[in-house]
Short mmCIF file of C-alpha atoms in Angstrom, two decimals:
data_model
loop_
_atom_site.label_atom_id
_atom_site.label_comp_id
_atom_site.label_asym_id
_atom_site.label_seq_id
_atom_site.Cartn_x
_atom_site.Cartn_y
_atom_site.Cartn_z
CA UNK A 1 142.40 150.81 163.75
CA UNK A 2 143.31 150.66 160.33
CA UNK A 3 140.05 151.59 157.63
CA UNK A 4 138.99 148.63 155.31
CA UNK A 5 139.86 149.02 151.74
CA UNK A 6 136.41 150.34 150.06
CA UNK A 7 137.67 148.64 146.94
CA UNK A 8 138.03 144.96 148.26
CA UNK A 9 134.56 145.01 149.56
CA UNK A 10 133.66 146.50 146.39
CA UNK A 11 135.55 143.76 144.26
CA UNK A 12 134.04 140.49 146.53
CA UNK A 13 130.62 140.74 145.02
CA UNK A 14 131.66 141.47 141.58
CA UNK A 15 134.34 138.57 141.78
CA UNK A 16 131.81 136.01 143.41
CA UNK A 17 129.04 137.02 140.52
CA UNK A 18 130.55 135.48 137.75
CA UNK A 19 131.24 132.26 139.48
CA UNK A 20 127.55 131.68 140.40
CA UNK A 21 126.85 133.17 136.42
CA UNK A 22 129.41 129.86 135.74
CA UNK A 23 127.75 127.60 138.31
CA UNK A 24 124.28 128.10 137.06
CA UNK A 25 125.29 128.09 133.50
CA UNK A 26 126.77 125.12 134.12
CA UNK A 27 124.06 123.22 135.77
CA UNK A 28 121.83 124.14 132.70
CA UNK A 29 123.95 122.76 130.48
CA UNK A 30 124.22 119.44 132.03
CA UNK A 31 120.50 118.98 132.55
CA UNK A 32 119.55 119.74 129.03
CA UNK A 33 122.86 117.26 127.67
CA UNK A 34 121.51 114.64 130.21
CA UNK A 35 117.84 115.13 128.49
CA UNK A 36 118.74 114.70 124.98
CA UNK A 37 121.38 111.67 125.83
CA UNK A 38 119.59 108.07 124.40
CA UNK A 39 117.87 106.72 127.44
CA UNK A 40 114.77 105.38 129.20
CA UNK A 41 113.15 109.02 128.97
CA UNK A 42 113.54 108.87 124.99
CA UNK A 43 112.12 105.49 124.30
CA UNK A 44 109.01 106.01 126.32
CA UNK A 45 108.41 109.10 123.96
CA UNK A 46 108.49 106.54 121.30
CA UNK A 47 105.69 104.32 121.98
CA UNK A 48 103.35 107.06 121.68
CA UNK A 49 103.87 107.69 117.78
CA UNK A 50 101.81 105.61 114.91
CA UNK A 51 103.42 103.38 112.66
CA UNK A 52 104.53 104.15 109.51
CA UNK A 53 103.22 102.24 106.66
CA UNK A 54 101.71 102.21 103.29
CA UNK A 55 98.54 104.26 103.88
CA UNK A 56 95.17 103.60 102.40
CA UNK A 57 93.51 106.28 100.37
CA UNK A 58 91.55 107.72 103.57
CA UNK A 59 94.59 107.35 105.53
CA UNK A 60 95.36 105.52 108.36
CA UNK A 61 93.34 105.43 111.57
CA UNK A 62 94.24 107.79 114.49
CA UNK A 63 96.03 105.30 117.41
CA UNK A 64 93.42 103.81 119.63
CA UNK A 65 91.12 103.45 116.94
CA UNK A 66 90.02 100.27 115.21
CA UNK A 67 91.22 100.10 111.26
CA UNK A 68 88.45 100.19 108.42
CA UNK A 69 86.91 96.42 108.81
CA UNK A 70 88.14 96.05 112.32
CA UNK A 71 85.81 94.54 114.58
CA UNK A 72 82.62 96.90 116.04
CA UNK A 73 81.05 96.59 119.02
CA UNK A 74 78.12 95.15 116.68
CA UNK A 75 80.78 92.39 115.50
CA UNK A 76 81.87 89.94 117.78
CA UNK A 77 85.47 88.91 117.20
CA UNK A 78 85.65 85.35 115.47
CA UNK A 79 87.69 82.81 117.57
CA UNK A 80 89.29 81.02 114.87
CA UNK A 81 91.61 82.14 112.69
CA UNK A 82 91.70 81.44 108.55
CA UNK A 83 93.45 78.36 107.98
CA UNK A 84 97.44 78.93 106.71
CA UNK A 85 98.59 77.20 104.06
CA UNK A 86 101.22 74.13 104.64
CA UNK A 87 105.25 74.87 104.90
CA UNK A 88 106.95 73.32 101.50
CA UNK A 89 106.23 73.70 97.83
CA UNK A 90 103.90 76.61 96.94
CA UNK A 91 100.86 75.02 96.18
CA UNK A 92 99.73 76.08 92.49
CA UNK A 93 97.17 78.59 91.98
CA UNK A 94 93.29 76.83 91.94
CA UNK A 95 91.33 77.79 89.46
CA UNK A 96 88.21 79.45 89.42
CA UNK A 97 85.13 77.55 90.18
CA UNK A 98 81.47 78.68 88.37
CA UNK A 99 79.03 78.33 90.64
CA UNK A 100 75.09 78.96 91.32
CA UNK A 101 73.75 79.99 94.31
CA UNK A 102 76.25 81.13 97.23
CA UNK A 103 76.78 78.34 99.45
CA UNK A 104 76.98 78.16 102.94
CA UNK A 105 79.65 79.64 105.36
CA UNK A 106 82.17 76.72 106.02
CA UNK A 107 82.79 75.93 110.05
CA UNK A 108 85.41 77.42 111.17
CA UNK A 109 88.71 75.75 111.30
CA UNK A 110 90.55 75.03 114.23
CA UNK A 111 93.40 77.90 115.53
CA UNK A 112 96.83 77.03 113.25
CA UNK A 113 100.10 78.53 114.64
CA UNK A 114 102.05 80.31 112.01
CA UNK A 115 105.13 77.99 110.78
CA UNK A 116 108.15 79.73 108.93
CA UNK A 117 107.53 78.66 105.21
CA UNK A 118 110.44 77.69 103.26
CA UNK A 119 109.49 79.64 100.14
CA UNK A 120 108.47 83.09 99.14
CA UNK A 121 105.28 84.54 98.61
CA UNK A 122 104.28 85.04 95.07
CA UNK A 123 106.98 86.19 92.56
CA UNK A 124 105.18 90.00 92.43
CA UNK A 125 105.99 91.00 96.31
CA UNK A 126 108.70 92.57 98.00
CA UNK A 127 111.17 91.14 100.07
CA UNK A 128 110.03 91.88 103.57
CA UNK A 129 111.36 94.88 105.07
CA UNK A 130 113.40 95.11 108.19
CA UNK A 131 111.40 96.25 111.65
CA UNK A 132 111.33 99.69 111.68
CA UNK A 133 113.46 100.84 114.82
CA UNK A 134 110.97 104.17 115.35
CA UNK A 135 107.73 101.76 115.22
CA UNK A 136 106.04 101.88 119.09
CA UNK A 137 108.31 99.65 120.96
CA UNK A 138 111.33 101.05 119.48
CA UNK A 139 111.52 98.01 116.94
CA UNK A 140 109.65 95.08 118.94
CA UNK A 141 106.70 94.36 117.41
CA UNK A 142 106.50 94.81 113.31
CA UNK A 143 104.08 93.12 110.50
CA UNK A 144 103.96 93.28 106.84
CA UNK A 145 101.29 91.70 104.50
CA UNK A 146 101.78 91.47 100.65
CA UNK A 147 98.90 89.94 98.27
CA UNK A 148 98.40 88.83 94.87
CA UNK A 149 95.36 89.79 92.96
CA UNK A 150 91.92 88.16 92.26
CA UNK A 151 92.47 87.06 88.56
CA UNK A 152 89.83 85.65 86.42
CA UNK A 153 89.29 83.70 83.26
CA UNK A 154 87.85 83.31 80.14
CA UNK A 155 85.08 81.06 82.00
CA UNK A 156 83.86 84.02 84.21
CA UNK A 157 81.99 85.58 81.07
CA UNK A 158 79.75 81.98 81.09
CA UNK A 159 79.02 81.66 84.95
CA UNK A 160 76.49 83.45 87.13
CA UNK A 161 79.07 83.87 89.57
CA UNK A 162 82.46 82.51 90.29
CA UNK A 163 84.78 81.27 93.28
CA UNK A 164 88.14 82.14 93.79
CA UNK A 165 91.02 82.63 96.32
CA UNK A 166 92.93 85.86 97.23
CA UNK A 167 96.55 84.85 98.29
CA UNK A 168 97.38 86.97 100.94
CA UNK A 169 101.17 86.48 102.92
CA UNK A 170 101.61 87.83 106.22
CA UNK A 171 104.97 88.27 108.06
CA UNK A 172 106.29 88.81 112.09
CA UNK A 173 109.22 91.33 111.31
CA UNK A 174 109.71 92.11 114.85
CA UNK A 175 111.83 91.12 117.38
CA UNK A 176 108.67 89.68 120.14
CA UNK A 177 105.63 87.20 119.51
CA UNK A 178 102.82 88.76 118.40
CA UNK A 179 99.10 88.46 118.29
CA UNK A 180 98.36 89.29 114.45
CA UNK A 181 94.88 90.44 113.15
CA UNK A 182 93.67 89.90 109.15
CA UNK A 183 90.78 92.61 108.02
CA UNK A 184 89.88 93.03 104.49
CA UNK A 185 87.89 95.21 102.48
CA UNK A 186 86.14 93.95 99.18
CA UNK A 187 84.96 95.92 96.11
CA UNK A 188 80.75 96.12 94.88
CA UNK A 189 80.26 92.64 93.10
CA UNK A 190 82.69 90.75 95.56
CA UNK A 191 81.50 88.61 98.64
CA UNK A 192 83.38 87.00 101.15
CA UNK A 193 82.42 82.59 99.82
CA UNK A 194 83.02 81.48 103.25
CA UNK A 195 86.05 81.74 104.52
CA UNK A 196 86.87 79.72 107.90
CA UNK A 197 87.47 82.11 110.89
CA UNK A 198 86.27 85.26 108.95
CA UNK A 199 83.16 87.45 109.91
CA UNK A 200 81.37 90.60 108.27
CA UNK A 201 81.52 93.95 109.55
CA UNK A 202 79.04 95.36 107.53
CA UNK A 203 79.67 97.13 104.47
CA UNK A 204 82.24 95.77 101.87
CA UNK A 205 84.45 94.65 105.18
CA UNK A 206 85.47 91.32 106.87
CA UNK A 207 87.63 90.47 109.74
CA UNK A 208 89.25 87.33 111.36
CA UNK A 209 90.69 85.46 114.24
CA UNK A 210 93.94 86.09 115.43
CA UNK A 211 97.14 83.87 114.71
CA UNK A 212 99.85 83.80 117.51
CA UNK A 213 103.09 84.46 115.86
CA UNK A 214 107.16 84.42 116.67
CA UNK A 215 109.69 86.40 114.93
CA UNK A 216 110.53 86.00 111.69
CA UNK A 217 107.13 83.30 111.20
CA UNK A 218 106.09 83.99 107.32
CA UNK A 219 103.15 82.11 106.55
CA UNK A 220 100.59 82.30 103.45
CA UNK A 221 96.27 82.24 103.80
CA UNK A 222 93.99 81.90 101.22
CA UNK A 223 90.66 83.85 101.54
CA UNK A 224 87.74 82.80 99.74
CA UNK A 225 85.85 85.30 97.35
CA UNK A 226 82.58 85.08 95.07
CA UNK A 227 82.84 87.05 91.72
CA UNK A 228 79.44 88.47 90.73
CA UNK A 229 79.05 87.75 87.15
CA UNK A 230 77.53 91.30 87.03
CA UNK A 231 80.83 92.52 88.35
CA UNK A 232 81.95 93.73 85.11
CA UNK A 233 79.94 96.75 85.02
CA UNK A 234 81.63 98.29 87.91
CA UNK A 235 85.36 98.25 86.37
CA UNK A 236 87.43 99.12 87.43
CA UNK A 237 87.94 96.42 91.20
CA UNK A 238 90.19 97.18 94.10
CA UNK A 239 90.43 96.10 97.59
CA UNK A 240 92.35 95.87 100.70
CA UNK A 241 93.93 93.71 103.31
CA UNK A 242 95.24 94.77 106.67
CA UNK A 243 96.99 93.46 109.49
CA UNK A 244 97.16 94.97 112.81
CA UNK A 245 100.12 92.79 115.46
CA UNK A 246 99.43 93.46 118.75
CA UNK A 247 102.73 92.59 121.20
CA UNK A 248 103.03 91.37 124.64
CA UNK A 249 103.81 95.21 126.55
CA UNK A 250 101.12 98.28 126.83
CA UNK A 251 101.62 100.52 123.22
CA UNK A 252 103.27 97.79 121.24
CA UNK A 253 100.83 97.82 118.27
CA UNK A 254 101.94 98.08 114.55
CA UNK A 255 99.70 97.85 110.79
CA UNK A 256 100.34 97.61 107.42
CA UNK A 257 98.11 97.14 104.35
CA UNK A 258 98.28 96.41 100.81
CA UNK A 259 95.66 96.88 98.13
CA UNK A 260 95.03 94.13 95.14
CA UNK A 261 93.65 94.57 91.68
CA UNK A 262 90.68 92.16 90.15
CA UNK A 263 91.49 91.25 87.33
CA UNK A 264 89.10 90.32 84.31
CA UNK A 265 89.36 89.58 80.56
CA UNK A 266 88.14 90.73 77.39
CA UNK A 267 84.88 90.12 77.47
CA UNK A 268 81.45 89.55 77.61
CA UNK A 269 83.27 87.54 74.42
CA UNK A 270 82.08 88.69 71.37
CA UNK A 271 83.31 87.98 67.67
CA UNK A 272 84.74 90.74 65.04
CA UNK A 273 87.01 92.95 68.10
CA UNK A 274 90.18 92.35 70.24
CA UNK A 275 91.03 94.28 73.19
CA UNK A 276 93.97 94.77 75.06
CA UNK A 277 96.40 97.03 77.61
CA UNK A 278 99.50 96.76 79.53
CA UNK A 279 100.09 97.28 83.27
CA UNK A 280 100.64 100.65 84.51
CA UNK A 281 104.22 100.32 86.71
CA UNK A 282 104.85 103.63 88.50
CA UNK A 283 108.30 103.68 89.36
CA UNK A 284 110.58 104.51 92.64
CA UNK A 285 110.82 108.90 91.71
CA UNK A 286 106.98 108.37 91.37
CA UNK A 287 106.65 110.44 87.96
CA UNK A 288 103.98 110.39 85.37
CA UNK A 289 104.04 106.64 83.61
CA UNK A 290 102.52 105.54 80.09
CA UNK A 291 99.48 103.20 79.90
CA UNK A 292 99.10 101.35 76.14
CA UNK A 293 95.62 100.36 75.10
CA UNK A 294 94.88 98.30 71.55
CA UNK A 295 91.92 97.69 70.17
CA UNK A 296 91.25 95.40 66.83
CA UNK A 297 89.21 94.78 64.53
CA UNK A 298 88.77 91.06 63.72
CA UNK A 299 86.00 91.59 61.42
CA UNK A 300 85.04 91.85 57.79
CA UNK A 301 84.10 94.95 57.30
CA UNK A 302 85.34 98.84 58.14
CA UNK A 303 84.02 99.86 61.44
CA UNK A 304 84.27 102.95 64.10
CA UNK A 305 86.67 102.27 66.53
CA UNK A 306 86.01 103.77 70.07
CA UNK A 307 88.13 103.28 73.55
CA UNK A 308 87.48 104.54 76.74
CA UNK A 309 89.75 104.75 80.16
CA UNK A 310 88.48 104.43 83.43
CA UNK A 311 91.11 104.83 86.31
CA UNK A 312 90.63 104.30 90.26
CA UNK A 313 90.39 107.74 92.07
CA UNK A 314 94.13 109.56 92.51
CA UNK A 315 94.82 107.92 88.76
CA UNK A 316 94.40 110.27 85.87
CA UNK A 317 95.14 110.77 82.39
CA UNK A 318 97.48 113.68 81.65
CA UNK A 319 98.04 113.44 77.87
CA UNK A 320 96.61 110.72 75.23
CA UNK A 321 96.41 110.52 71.29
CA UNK A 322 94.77 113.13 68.91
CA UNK A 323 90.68 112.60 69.51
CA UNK A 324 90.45 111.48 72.95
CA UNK A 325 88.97 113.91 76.02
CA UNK A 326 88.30 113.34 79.36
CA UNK A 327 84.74 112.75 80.35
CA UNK A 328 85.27 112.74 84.10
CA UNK A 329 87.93 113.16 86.14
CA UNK A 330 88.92 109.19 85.98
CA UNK A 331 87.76 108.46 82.65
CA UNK A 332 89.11 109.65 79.31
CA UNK A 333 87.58 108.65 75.56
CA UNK A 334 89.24 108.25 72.43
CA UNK A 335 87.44 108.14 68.86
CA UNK A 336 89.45 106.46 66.42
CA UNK A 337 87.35 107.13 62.98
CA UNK A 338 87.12 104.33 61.25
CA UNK A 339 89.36 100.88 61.95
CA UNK A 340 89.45 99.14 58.85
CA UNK A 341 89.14 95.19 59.00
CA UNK A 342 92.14 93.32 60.26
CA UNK A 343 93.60 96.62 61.83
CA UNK A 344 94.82 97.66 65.27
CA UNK A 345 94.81 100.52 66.53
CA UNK A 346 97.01 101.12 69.43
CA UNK A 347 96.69 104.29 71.30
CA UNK A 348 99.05 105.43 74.83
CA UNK A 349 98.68 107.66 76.71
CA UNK A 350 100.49 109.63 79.41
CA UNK A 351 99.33 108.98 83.71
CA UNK A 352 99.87 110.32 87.20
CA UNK A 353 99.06 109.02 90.29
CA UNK A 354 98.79 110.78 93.73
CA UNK A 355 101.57 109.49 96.57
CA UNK A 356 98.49 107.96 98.52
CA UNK A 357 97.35 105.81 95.48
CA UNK A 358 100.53 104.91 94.63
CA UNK A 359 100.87 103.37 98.31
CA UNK A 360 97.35 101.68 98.13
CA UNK A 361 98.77 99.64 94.76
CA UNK A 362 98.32 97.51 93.57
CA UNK A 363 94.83 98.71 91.83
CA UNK A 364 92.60 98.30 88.73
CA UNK A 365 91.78 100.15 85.43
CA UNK A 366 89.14 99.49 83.19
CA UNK A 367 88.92 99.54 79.43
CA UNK A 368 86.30 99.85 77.22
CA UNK A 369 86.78 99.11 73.08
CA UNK A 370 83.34 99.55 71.09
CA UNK A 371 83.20 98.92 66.87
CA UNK A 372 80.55 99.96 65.00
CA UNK A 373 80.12 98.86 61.74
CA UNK A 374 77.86 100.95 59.41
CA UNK A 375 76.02 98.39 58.51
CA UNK A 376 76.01 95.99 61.80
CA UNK A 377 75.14 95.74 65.61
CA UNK A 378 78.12 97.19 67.41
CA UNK A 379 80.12 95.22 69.33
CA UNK A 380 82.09 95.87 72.65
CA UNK A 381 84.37 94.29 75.40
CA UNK A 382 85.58 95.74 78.37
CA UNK A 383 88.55 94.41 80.80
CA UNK A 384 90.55 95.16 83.33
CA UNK A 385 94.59 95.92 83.49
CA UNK A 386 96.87 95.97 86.63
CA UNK A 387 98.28 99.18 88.04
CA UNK A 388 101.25 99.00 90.37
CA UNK A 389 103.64 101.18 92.26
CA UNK A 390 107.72 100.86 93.58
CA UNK A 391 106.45 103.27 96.07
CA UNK A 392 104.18 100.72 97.88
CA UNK A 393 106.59 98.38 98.06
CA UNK A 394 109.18 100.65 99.50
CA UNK A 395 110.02 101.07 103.12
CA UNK A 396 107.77 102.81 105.25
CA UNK A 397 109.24 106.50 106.20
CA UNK A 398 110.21 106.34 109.81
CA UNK A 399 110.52 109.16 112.60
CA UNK A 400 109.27 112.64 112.73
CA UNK A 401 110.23 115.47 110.48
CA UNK A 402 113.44 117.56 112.04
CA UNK A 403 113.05 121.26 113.29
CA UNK A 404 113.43 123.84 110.77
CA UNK A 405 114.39 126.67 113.33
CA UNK A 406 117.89 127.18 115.31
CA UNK A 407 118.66 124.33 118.08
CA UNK A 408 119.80 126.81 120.28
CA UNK A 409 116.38 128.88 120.17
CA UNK A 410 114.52 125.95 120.72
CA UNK A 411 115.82 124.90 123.44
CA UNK A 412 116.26 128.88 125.23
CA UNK A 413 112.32 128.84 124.44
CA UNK A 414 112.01 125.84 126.29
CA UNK A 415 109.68 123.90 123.50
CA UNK A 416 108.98 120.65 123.93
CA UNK A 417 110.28 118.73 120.64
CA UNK A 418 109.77 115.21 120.56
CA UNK A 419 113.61 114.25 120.28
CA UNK A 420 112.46 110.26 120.45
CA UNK A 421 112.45 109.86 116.99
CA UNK A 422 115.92 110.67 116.16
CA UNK A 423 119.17 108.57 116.24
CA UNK A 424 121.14 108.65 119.17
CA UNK A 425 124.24 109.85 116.69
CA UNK A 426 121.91 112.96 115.82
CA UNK A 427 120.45 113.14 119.87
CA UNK A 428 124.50 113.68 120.83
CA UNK A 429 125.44 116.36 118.17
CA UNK A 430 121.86 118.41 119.22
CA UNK A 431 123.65 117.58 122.98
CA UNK A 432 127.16 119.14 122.09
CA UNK A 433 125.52 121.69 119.66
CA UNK A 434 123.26 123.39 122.69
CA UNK A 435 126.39 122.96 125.36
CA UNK A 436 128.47 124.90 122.38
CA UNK A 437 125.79 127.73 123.18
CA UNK A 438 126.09 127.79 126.82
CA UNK A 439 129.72 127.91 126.34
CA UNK A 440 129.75 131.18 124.30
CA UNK A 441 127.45 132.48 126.23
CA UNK A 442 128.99 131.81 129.41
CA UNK A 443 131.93 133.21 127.88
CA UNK A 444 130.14 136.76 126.92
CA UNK A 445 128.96 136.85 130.71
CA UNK A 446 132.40 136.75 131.61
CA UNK A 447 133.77 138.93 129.84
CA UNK A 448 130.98 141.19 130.22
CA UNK A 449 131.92 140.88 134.15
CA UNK A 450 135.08 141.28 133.57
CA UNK A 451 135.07 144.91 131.91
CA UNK A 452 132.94 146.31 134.32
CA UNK A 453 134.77 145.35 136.74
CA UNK A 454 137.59 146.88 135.72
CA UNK A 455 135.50 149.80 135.20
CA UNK A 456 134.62 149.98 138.36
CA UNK A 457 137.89 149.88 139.63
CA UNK A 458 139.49 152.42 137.99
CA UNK A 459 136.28 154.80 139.14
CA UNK A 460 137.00 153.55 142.97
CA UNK A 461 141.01 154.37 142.35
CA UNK A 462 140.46 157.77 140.66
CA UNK A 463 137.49 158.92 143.71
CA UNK A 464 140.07 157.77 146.26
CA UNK A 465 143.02 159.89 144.95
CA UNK A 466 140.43 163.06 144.95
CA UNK A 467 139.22 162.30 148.19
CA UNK A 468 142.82 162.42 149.23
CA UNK A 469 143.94 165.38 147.08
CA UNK A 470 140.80 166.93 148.65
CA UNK A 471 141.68 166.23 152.63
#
């Protein structure tokens, strides 16, 4: 009986080896394409993440946990909702009302369904920006709230306290109906002056009633404030509003805020000195911005001229005019020598703003002009000036930074990155990059097969002509 070639039984192994190699490869390569294709295992990963938004100062709550002003367990949740203002004509501005003693909270008003309004919030605010596809719900539930400022007059200086309204425009920019929350936070010398459907949280904070929403409603609400008419000696004023929308699945949650500046005029009024500034714009890149001050002397008679700035925190001064130093880290003072009568003196200087207070604007600085006459009581007004910021009317910044190391290692290290916040363009290229991988190396195991295989071979053909030499 014929003897078995030693070589074919030595070649079956090493020819079936590289096609498991091939199968396996393979099979890995589908399986991680079929993981990083769009799908239903990529959008779940997204309703995990927080939304992106213009972040207060302290930054924004961790997910699960109630906003600054939300309601406590102490607070019950009001079951009204602040009134909305009617669709049609934008109804002008009311003006502020001295009062005495704070009155009493107003009943609440019955729950109003948002209605589209046919005209835009107030000149100031941004158009509203499109749902943000890598909010929780991959785009279905969005909110944005914009706000003008609490701006005072010349009668505040006369009045023990004064009413007012903060204008405050809320908008559905997602694609479901929406449950939509209103929170607000108010500086030291403002009250809430009874606004229907709103309740303390203790603190400087109020909440209110939800309004049920559809997409695309835009609707305007007026809340109520009382200006102390000691206010003035805490210049500079900021607050905040919030809005949390809460949509019909499990996860679909999304916030944004805005901040608004109180505004108040030269003042306690006194004759013999003028005071002035101009609002502080940051623009889009960000950079360092100029802030101009004045300060006159109506008077008579030769007098020192003195001017001090007082900023909101993450606001500084980084250069002024000759003579002025900072005295804290938010407040620089200038002296002027002497202001001769019927001169100005105008005086700018050089600010920077942090990326988180540039997304809380719009805020408030203070200024402070003081005269002293050599041979007269001094006089001095203080008011208030606008600060505002491109960047907080920008687009919130969507998705998750990408990796910084190879693709390839990442996924031969088997880490877990969170691929839901990408585009599906960018989820297919990482796809074809890591099968480009497998490829070459499938391609090195081959060939690596192949060669010792042939080395093999020739060792088997070279052992069987000495065994026959030898016999």
């Amino acid at each position: 009986m014929p003897g078995r070639d030693a070589r074919a039984v030595r070649r079956f192994p090493a020819r079936r080896t590289p096609a498991l190699v091939l199968g396996a490869v393979l099979t890995v390569g589908l399986a991680v394409t079929l993981g990083m294709s769009p799908g239903p295992a990529t959008a779940a990963t997204g309703a995990d993440r927080t939304v992106a938004g213009r972040p207060t100062p302290g930054g924004e709550p961790p997910e699960g946990t109630a906003p600054p002003g939300e309601p406590t367990t102490a607070a019950p949740t009001p079951t009204a909702v602040p009134p909305t203002l009617p669709p049609g004509p934008e109804p002008t501005g009311t003006a502020p009302e001295p009062t005495g003693p704070a009155p009493g909270t107003t009943a609440p008003a019955p729950t109003v369904t948002a209605t589209p309004a046919t005209k835009p919030p107030p000149s100031r605010s941004a158009p509203p920006r499109a749902p943000n596809p890598h909010q929780p719900g991959a785009g279905r539930v969005g909110v944005r709230v914009t706000t003008g400022d609490v701006i005072l007059d010349s009668r505040y200086w006369d009045a023990p306290s004064t009413v007012t309204t903060l204008r405050v425009t809320v908008t559905n920019t997602g694609a479901v109906p929406e449950r939509v929350r209103l929170a607000y936070t108010l500086p030291v010398g403002l009250t809430d002056a009874g606004t229907p459907g709103c309740a303390a949280t203790g603190g400087t904070g109020w909440h209110c009633g939800e309004w049920s929403t559809a997409p695309g409603d835009r609707f305007d609400s007026l809340i109520r404030v009382r200006v102390s008419g000691t206010a003035w000696r805490q210049l500079p004023l900021s607050g905040t509003v919030r809005v949390t929308a809460t949509g019909p699945g499990d996860g679909d949650t999304a916030r944004d805020d805005e901040g608004f500046a109180v505004l108040l005029p030269p003042g306690p009024p006194v004759p013999g000195i003028a005071l002035d500034a101009d609002e502080v714009v940051f623009d889009i890149g960000g950079g360092p911005t100029a802030l101009a001050a004045r300060l006159g002397n109506t008077g008579t008679v030769a007098a020192g001229g003195r001017v001090e700035v007082a900023l909101p925190a993450g606001v500084s001064v980084l250069s002024g005019p000759p003579g002025c130093a900072p005295v804290s880290p938010t407040r620089t003072r200038c002296d002027l020598g002497v202001l001769a009568a019927g001169r100005t003196a105008t005086l700018r200087f050089t600010v920077a703003a942090t990326p988180d207070a540039q997304r809380a604007a719009p805020l408030a600085g203070a200024l402070t002009g003081r005269l002293e006459p050599a041979g007269g009581p001094a006089r001095q007004l203080q008011m208030s000036f606008r600060i505002t910021a491109a960047a907080a009317l920008a687009a919130p910044v969507a998705g998750v930074p990408a990796p910084t190391g190879s693709q390839g290692l990442i996924a031969a290290q088997g880490v877990a990155a969170d691929l839901g916040g990408t585009s599906p363009a960018r989820r297919t290229a990482l796809a074809l990059i890591v099968t480009s991988v497998l490829l070459v190396a499938l391609a090195l195991v081959l060939a690596t097969g192949s060669l010792r295989r042939r080395v093999a071979e020739r060792a088997a053909d070279e052992g069987a002509g000495g065994y026959r030499d030898g016999r």
